[in-house]
Amino acid sequence: MSEEIKAGALPEEEKTPLADELLDWAEAFVLAIFAVVLIFIFFLRVVEVSGPSMNPTLSDKDRLILTHLNYTPERGDIIVCNSPGLDKCIIKRCIGIEGDTVVVDYNNNCVYVNGEKLEETYLGEGMKSNLPVFDQSFLTDKNVYTYHVPEGTVFAMGDNRNHSTDSRSSYVGFIKYEDILGKAFFRFLPFGSFGSVK
């Protein structure tokens, strides 16, 4: 009577429960790593905040997770995008989407979108009107700037309005949809600020 044993396999009587369990754990670990890699390739990205332009909402060195699959920008979203004018990635809040009219009124320290005043509870301080980066071509009144957001673009501003180079600046301007890398939705570092971002 002859028994055939597959190459690399232990005969049934030589297998141990510990070997089975270790093999199961190894398979589960490899599958989990593979799943995480696929999720981050196709659905998510990790970014680090650089600079104070989103204070107090986000701080320098915060680590965020972005979603980018089938993402369409919405007002209020925190977005990360390529900025060809600055030759780097920036993180800002989407204020206006294509077709919107955004009015930035420094006299009354407020922003209007399509005639409605934004309730911006996330701001730390009021806006100053003497920042040198403003694109003067949008000046419609003393310290009032009006922007008509073109198709396929958004108008975005940093929450730290006095220390943000954003869509108000000719260096950034309107941000094209194809330059948007995704929406930031979760902060995982520092641990003290762990959680969703809005």
PDB file of C-alpha atoms in Angstrom:
ATOM      1  CA  MET A   1       0.000   0.000   0.000  1.00  0.00           C
ATOM      2  CA  SER A   2       1.566   3.293  -1.079  1.00  0.00           C
ATOM      3  CA  GLU A   3       0.586   6.775   0.007  1.00  0.00           C
ATOM      4  CA  GLU A   4       1.302   9.876  -2.008  1.00  0.00           C
ATOM      5  CA  ILE A   5       2.226  13.048  -0.160  1.00  0.00           C
ATOM      6  CA  LYS A   6       2.094  16.419  -1.924  1.00  0.00           C
ATOM      7  CA  ALA A   7       5.393  18.287  -2.019  1.00  0.00           C
ATOM      8  CA  GLY A   8       5.739  20.676   0.914  1.00  0.00           C
ATOM      9  CA  ALA A   9       2.721  19.285   2.760  1.00  0.00           C
ATOM     10  CA  LEU A  10       2.942  17.467   6.056  1.00  0.00           C
ATOM     11  CA  PRO A  11       1.173  14.162   6.425  1.00  0.00           C
ATOM     12  CA  GLU A  12      -2.060  14.568   8.372  1.00  0.00           C
ATOM     13  CA  GLU A  13      -0.662  12.890  11.443  1.00  0.00           C
ATOM     14  CA  GLU A  14       2.330  15.310  11.501  1.00  0.00           C
ATOM     15  CA  LYS A  15       0.291  18.576  11.285  1.00  0.00           C
ATOM     16  CA  THR A  16      -0.037  20.372  14.584  1.00  0.00           C
ATOM     17  CA  PRO A  17      -2.769  22.721  15.735  1.00  0.00           C
ATOM     18  CA  LEU A  18      -0.104  25.398  16.286  1.00  0.00           C
ATOM     19  CA  ALA A  19       1.133  25.116  12.682  1.00  0.00           C
ATOM     20  CA  ASP A  20      -2.447  25.386  11.377  1.00  0.00           C
ATOM     21  CA  GLU A  21      -3.105  28.432  13.520  1.00  0.00           C
ATOM     22  CA  LEU A  22       0.142  30.151  12.486  1.00  0.00           C
ATOM     23  CA  LEU A  23      -0.632  29.503   8.833  1.00  0.00           C
ATOM     24  CA  ASP A  24      -4.148  30.943   9.255  1.00  0.00           C
ATOM     25  CA  TRP A  25      -2.742  34.049  10.979  1.00  0.00           C
ATOM     26  CA  ALA A  26      -0.111  34.536   8.260  1.00  0.00           C
ATOM     27  CA  GLU A  27      -2.745  34.261   5.513  1.00  0.00           C
ATOM     28  CA  ALA A  28      -5.030  36.725   7.305  1.00  0.00           C
ATOM     29  CA  PHE A  29      -2.148  39.171   7.814  1.00  0.00           C
ATOM     30  CA  VAL A  30      -1.087  39.065   4.153  1.00  0.00           C
ATOM     31  CA  LEU A  31      -4.697  39.528   2.991  1.00  0.00           C
ATOM     32  CA  ALA A  32      -5.198  42.444   5.393  1.00  0.00           C
ATOM     33  CA  ILE A  33      -2.042  44.194   4.161  1.00  0.00           C
ATOM     34  CA  PHE A  34      -3.098  43.603   0.562  1.00  0.00           C
ATOM     35  CA  ALA A  35      -6.571  45.031   1.258  1.00  0.00           C
ATOM     36  CA  VAL A  36      -5.134  48.138   2.958  1.00  0.00           C
ATOM     37  CA  VAL A  37      -2.751  48.750   0.049  1.00  0.00           C
ATOM     38  CA  LEU A  38      -5.607  48.446  -2.463  1.00  0.00           C
ATOM     39  CA  ILE A  39      -7.815  50.797  -0.438  1.00  0.00           C
ATOM     40  CA  PHE A  40      -5.087  53.450  -0.313  1.00  0.00           C
ATOM     41  CA  ILE A  41      -4.275  53.055  -4.008  1.00  0.00           C
ATOM     42  CA  PHE A  42      -7.855  53.361  -5.242  1.00  0.00           C
ATOM     43  CA  PHE A  43      -9.856  55.152  -2.531  1.00  0.00           C
ATOM     44  CA  LEU A  44      -7.730  57.067  -0.002  1.00  0.00           C
ATOM     45  CA  ARG A  45      -4.559  59.145   0.359  1.00  0.00           C
ATOM     46  CA  VAL A  46      -2.539  60.354   3.324  1.00  0.00           C
ATOM     47  CA  VAL A  47      -1.299  63.968   3.467  1.00  0.00           C
ATOM     48  CA  GLU A  48       0.475  66.192   5.963  1.00  0.00           C
ATOM     49  CA  VAL A  49      -0.607  69.798   6.577  1.00  0.00           C
ATOM     50  CA  SER A  50       2.204  72.256   5.925  1.00  0.00           C
ATOM     51  CA  GLY A  51       1.836  75.760   7.344  1.00  0.00           C
ATOM     52  CA  PRO A  52      -0.763  77.781   9.269  1.00  0.00           C
ATOM     53  CA  SER A  53      -3.244  78.645   6.476  1.00  0.00           C
ATOM     54  CA  MET A  54      -5.994  76.359   7.839  1.00  0.00           C
ATOM     55  CA  ASN A  55      -5.698  77.353  11.525  1.00  0.00           C
ATOM     56  CA  PRO A  56      -7.635  76.915  13.772  1.00  0.00           C
ATOM     57  CA  THR A  57      -9.296  73.975  11.951  1.00  0.00           C
ATOM     58  CA  LEU A  58      -6.025  72.259  11.046  1.00  0.00           C
ATOM     59  CA  SER A  59      -2.504  72.795  12.321  1.00  0.00           C
ATOM     60  CA  ASP A  60       0.940  72.437  10.805  1.00  0.00           C
ATOM     61  CA  LYS A  61       2.055  68.771  10.718  1.00  0.00           C
ATOM     62  CA  ASP A  62      -1.475  67.339  11.138  1.00  0.00           C
ATOM     63  CA  ARG A  63      -1.818  64.065   9.211  1.00  0.00           C
ATOM     64  CA  LEU A  64      -5.037  63.611   7.248  1.00  0.00           C
ATOM     65  CA  ILE A  65      -6.764  60.971   5.172  1.00  0.00           C
ATOM     66  CA  LEU A  66      -8.340  62.048   1.871  1.00  0.00           C
ATOM     67  CA  THR A  67     -10.993  60.375  -0.202  1.00  0.00           C
ATOM     68  CA  HIS A  68     -10.720  60.885  -3.944  1.00  0.00           C
ATOM     69  CA  LEU A  69     -12.714  58.205  -5.772  1.00  0.00           C
ATOM     70  CA  ASN A  70     -15.619  59.780  -7.707  1.00  0.00           C
ATOM     71  CA  TYR A  71     -15.233  62.948  -5.628  1.00  0.00           C
ATOM     72  CA  THR A  72     -17.149  66.062  -6.663  1.00  0.00           C
ATOM     73  CA  PRO A  73     -16.329  69.223  -4.666  1.00  0.00           C
ATOM     74  CA  GLU A  74     -19.012  70.725  -2.447  1.00  0.00           C
ATOM     75  CA  ARG A  75     -19.117  74.001  -0.556  1.00  0.00           C
ATOM     76  CA  GLY A  76     -17.520  73.667   2.865  1.00  0.00           C
ATOM     77  CA  ASP A  77     -15.310  70.687   1.967  1.00  0.00           C
ATOM     78  CA  ILE A  78     -11.668  70.786   3.001  1.00  0.00           C
ATOM     79  CA  ILE A  79      -9.776  69.968  -0.179  1.00  0.00           C
ATOM     80  CA  VAL A  80      -6.180  69.222  -1.094  1.00  0.00           C
ATOM     81  CA  CYS A  81      -5.091  70.285  -4.554  1.00  0.00           C
ATOM     82  CA  ASN A  82      -2.129  70.877  -6.797  1.00  0.00           C
ATOM     83  CA  SER A  83      -1.393  74.556  -7.258  1.00  0.00           C
ATOM     84  CA  PRO A  84       0.575  75.076 -10.481  1.00  0.00           C
ATOM     85  CA  GLY A  85       1.116  78.756  -9.598  1.00  0.00           C
ATOM     86  CA  LEU A  86       2.734  77.879  -6.268  1.00  0.00           C
ATOM     87  CA  ASP A  87       4.302  74.647  -7.577  1.00  0.00           C
ATOM     88  CA  LYS A  88       3.073  72.656  -4.568  1.00  0.00           C
ATOM     89  CA  CYS A  89       0.020  71.040  -2.998  1.00  0.00           C
ATOM     90  CA  ILE A  90      -2.214  73.224  -0.853  1.00  0.00           C
ATOM     91  CA  ILE A  91      -5.079  72.531   1.538  1.00  0.00           C
ATOM     92  CA  LYS A  92      -8.040  74.930   1.625  1.00  0.00           C
ATOM     93  CA  ARG A  93     -11.783  75.100   2.238  1.00  0.00           C
ATOM     94  CA  CYS A  94     -14.046  75.037  -0.822  1.00  0.00           C
ATOM     95  CA  ILE A  95     -16.118  78.231  -0.650  1.00  0.00           C
ATOM     96  CA  GLY A  96     -17.708  78.320  -4.098  1.00  0.00           C
ATOM     97  CA  ILE A  97     -18.290  75.770  -6.846  1.00  0.00           C
ATOM     98  CA  GLU A  98     -18.731  76.258 -10.601  1.00  0.00           C
ATOM     99  CA  GLY A  99     -21.422  78.805 -11.391  1.00  0.00           C
ATOM    100  CA  ASP A 100     -21.320  80.456  -7.948  1.00  0.00           C
ATOM    101  CA  THR A 101     -20.717  84.140  -7.311  1.00  0.00           C
ATOM    102  CA  VAL A 102     -18.473  84.685  -4.301  1.00  0.00           C
ATOM    103  CA  VAL A 103     -18.217  88.136  -2.724  1.00  0.00           C
ATOM    104  CA  VAL A 104     -15.449  88.735  -0.189  1.00  0.00           C
ATOM    105  CA  ASP A 105     -16.383  91.857   1.788  1.00  0.00           C
ATOM    106  CA  TYR A 106     -13.547  93.153   3.971  1.00  0.00           C
ATOM    107  CA  ASN A 107     -15.581  96.157   5.121  1.00  0.00           C
ATOM    108  CA  ASN A 108     -18.048  93.886   6.925  1.00  0.00           C
ATOM    109  CA  ASN A 109     -15.627  90.988   7.460  1.00  0.00           C
ATOM    110  CA  CYS A 110     -17.796  88.420   5.683  1.00  0.00           C
ATOM    111  CA  VAL A 111     -18.152  86.218   2.611  1.00  0.00           C
ATOM    112  CA  TYR A 112     -21.285  85.830   0.490  1.00  0.00           C
ATOM    113  CA  VAL A 113     -22.040  82.978  -1.900  1.00  0.00           C
ATOM    114  CA  ASN A 114     -24.839  83.670  -4.381  1.00  0.00           C
ATOM    115  CA  GLY A 115     -26.022  86.537  -2.194  1.00  0.00           C
ATOM    116  CA  GLU A 116     -26.158  84.544   1.055  1.00  0.00           C
ATOM    117  CA  LYS A 117     -23.786  85.323   3.906  1.00  0.00           C
ATOM    118  CA  LEU A 118     -21.695  82.330   5.002  1.00  0.00           C
ATOM    119  CA  GLU A 119     -21.835  81.379   8.661  1.00  0.00           C
ATOM    120  CA  GLU A 120     -18.161  80.635   9.170  1.00  0.00           C
ATOM    121  CA  THR A 121     -17.865  79.376  12.730  1.00  0.00           C
ATOM    122  CA  TYR A 122     -14.516  77.765  11.871  1.00  0.00           C
ATOM    123  CA  LEU A 123     -12.662  81.096  11.476  1.00  0.00           C
ATOM    124  CA  GLY A 124     -10.240  82.223  14.157  1.00  0.00           C
ATOM    125  CA  GLU A 125     -10.028  85.953  13.382  1.00  0.00           C
ATOM    126  CA  GLY A 126     -11.459  88.576  11.078  1.00  0.00           C
ATOM    127  CA  MET A 127     -10.073  89.302   7.621  1.00  0.00           C
ATOM    128  CA  LYS A 128      -7.695  92.150   6.868  1.00  0.00           C
ATOM    129  CA  SER A 129      -8.033  93.978   3.577  1.00  0.00           C
ATOM    130  CA  ASN A 130      -4.419  95.016   3.075  1.00  0.00           C
ATOM    131  CA  LEU A 131      -2.865  91.685   2.111  1.00  0.00           C
ATOM    132  CA  PRO A 132      -0.533  92.110  -0.893  1.00  0.00           C
ATOM    133  CA  VAL A 133      -1.491  88.888  -2.697  1.00  0.00           C
ATOM    134  CA  PHE A 134      -5.004  89.901  -3.777  1.00  0.00           C
ATOM    135  CA  ASP A 135      -5.776  89.918  -7.475  1.00  0.00           C
ATOM    136  CA  GLN A 136      -6.996  93.494  -7.960  1.00  0.00           C
ATOM    137  CA  SER A 137      -8.921  92.600 -11.133  1.00  0.00           C
ATOM    138  CA  PHE A 138     -11.744  91.265  -8.917  1.00  0.00           C
ATOM    139  CA  LEU A 139     -12.084  94.480  -6.891  1.00  0.00           C
ATOM    140  CA  THR A 140     -15.656  95.736  -7.407  1.00  0.00           C
ATOM    141  CA  ASP A 141     -15.879  98.268  -4.588  1.00  0.00           C
ATOM    142  CA  LYS A 142     -13.584  99.556  -1.868  1.00  0.00           C
ATOM    143  CA  ASN A 143     -12.395  96.386  -0.086  1.00  0.00           C
ATOM    144  CA  VAL A 144     -15.063  94.246  -1.792  1.00  0.00           C
ATOM    145  CA  TYR A 145     -14.014  91.547  -4.274  1.00  0.00           C
ATOM    146  CA  THR A 146     -16.451  89.652  -6.522  1.00  0.00           C
ATOM    147  CA  TYR A 147     -15.546  86.303  -8.104  1.00  0.00           C
ATOM    148  CA  HIS A 148     -17.679  84.443 -10.668  1.00  0.00           C
ATOM    149  CA  VAL A 149     -16.528  80.817 -10.434  1.00  0.00           C
ATOM    150  CA  PRO A 150     -15.985  79.376 -13.948  1.00  0.00           C
ATOM    151  CA  GLU A 151     -17.169  75.939 -15.043  1.00  0.00           C
ATOM    152  CA  GLY A 152     -14.923  73.090 -13.909  1.00  0.00           C
ATOM    153  CA  THR A 153     -13.353  75.085 -11.069  1.00  0.00           C
ATOM    154  CA  VAL A 154     -13.820  75.977  -7.405  1.00  0.00           C
ATOM    155  CA  PHE A 155     -13.036  79.021  -5.288  1.00  0.00           C
ATOM    156  CA  ALA A 156     -11.208  78.051  -2.088  1.00  0.00           C
ATOM    157  CA  MET A 157      -9.863  79.935   0.928  1.00  0.00           C
ATOM    158  CA  GLY A 158      -7.818  79.053   3.977  1.00  0.00           C
ATOM    159  CA  ASP A 159      -9.574  79.251   7.352  1.00  0.00           C
ATOM    160  CA  ASN A 160      -6.720  81.468   8.570  1.00  0.00           C
ATOM    161  CA  ARG A 161      -7.728  84.184   6.122  1.00  0.00           C
ATOM    162  CA  ASN A 162      -4.924  86.625   6.972  1.00  0.00           C
ATOM    163  CA  HIS A 163      -2.209  84.010   6.457  1.00  0.00           C
ATOM    164  CA  SER A 164      -3.446  82.083   3.422  1.00  0.00           C
ATOM    165  CA  THR A 165      -2.480  82.259  -0.229  1.00  0.00           C
ATOM    166  CA  ASP A 166      -5.655  80.965  -1.853  1.00  0.00           C
ATOM    167  CA  SER A 167      -8.159  81.686  -4.644  1.00  0.00           C
ATOM    168  CA  ARG A 168      -8.053  85.382  -3.777  1.00  0.00           C
ATOM    169  CA  SER A 169      -4.479  85.425  -5.027  1.00  0.00           C
ATOM    170  CA  SER A 170      -3.313  85.492  -8.637  1.00  0.00           C
ATOM    171  CA  TYR A 171      -0.814  82.772  -7.627  1.00  0.00           C
ATOM    172  CA  VAL A 172      -3.674  80.318  -7.003  1.00  0.00           C
ATOM    173  CA  GLY A 173      -6.869  81.703  -8.524  1.00  0.00           C
ATOM    174  CA  PHE A 174      -9.719  79.367  -9.370  1.00  0.00           C
ATOM    175  CA  ILE A 175      -8.808  75.721  -8.793  1.00  0.00           C
ATOM    176  CA  LYS A 176      -9.544  73.267 -11.602  1.00  0.00           C
ATOM    177  CA  TYR A 177     -11.369  70.059 -10.718  1.00  0.00           C
ATOM    178  CA  GLU A 178      -8.551  67.986 -12.198  1.00  0.00           C
ATOM    179  CA  ASP A 179      -6.086  69.625  -9.775  1.00  0.00           C
ATOM    180  CA  ILE A 180      -8.105  68.518  -6.735  1.00  0.00           C
ATOM    181  CA  LEU A 181      -6.529  65.456  -5.114  1.00  0.00           C
ATOM    182  CA  GLY A 182      -9.438  64.809  -2.761  1.00  0.00           C
ATOM    183  CA  LYS A 183     -11.465  65.783   0.277  1.00  0.00           C
ATOM    184  CA  ALA A 184      -9.880  65.612   3.738  1.00  0.00           C
ATOM    185  CA  PHE A 185     -12.239  63.797   6.081  1.00  0.00           C
ATOM    186  CA  PHE A 186     -10.171  62.302   8.911  1.00  0.00           C
ATOM    187  CA  ARG A 187      -7.207  63.406  11.053  1.00  0.00           C
ATOM    188  CA  PHE A 188      -5.146  60.578  12.548  1.00  0.00           C
ATOM    189  CA  LEU A 189      -2.206  62.578  13.924  1.00  0.00           C
ATOM    190  CA  PRO A 190      -1.692  64.074  16.409  1.00  0.00           C
ATOM    191  CA  PHE A 191      -3.586  61.608  18.564  1.00  0.00           C
ATOM    192  CA  GLY A 192      -4.997  64.452  20.679  1.00  0.00           C
ATOM    193  CA  SER A 193      -6.919  65.697  17.616  1.00  0.00           C
ATOM    194  CA  PHE A 194      -7.842  62.243  16.282  1.00  0.00           C
ATOM    195  CA  GLY A 195     -11.178  62.243  14.442  1.00  0.00           C
ATOM    196  CA  SER A 196     -13.178  63.649  11.551  1.00  0.00           C
ATOM    197  CA  VAL A 197     -12.458  67.101  10.126  1.00  0.00           C
ATOM    198  CA  LYS A 198     -15.051  69.618   8.973  1.00  0.00           C
TER     199      LYS A 198
END
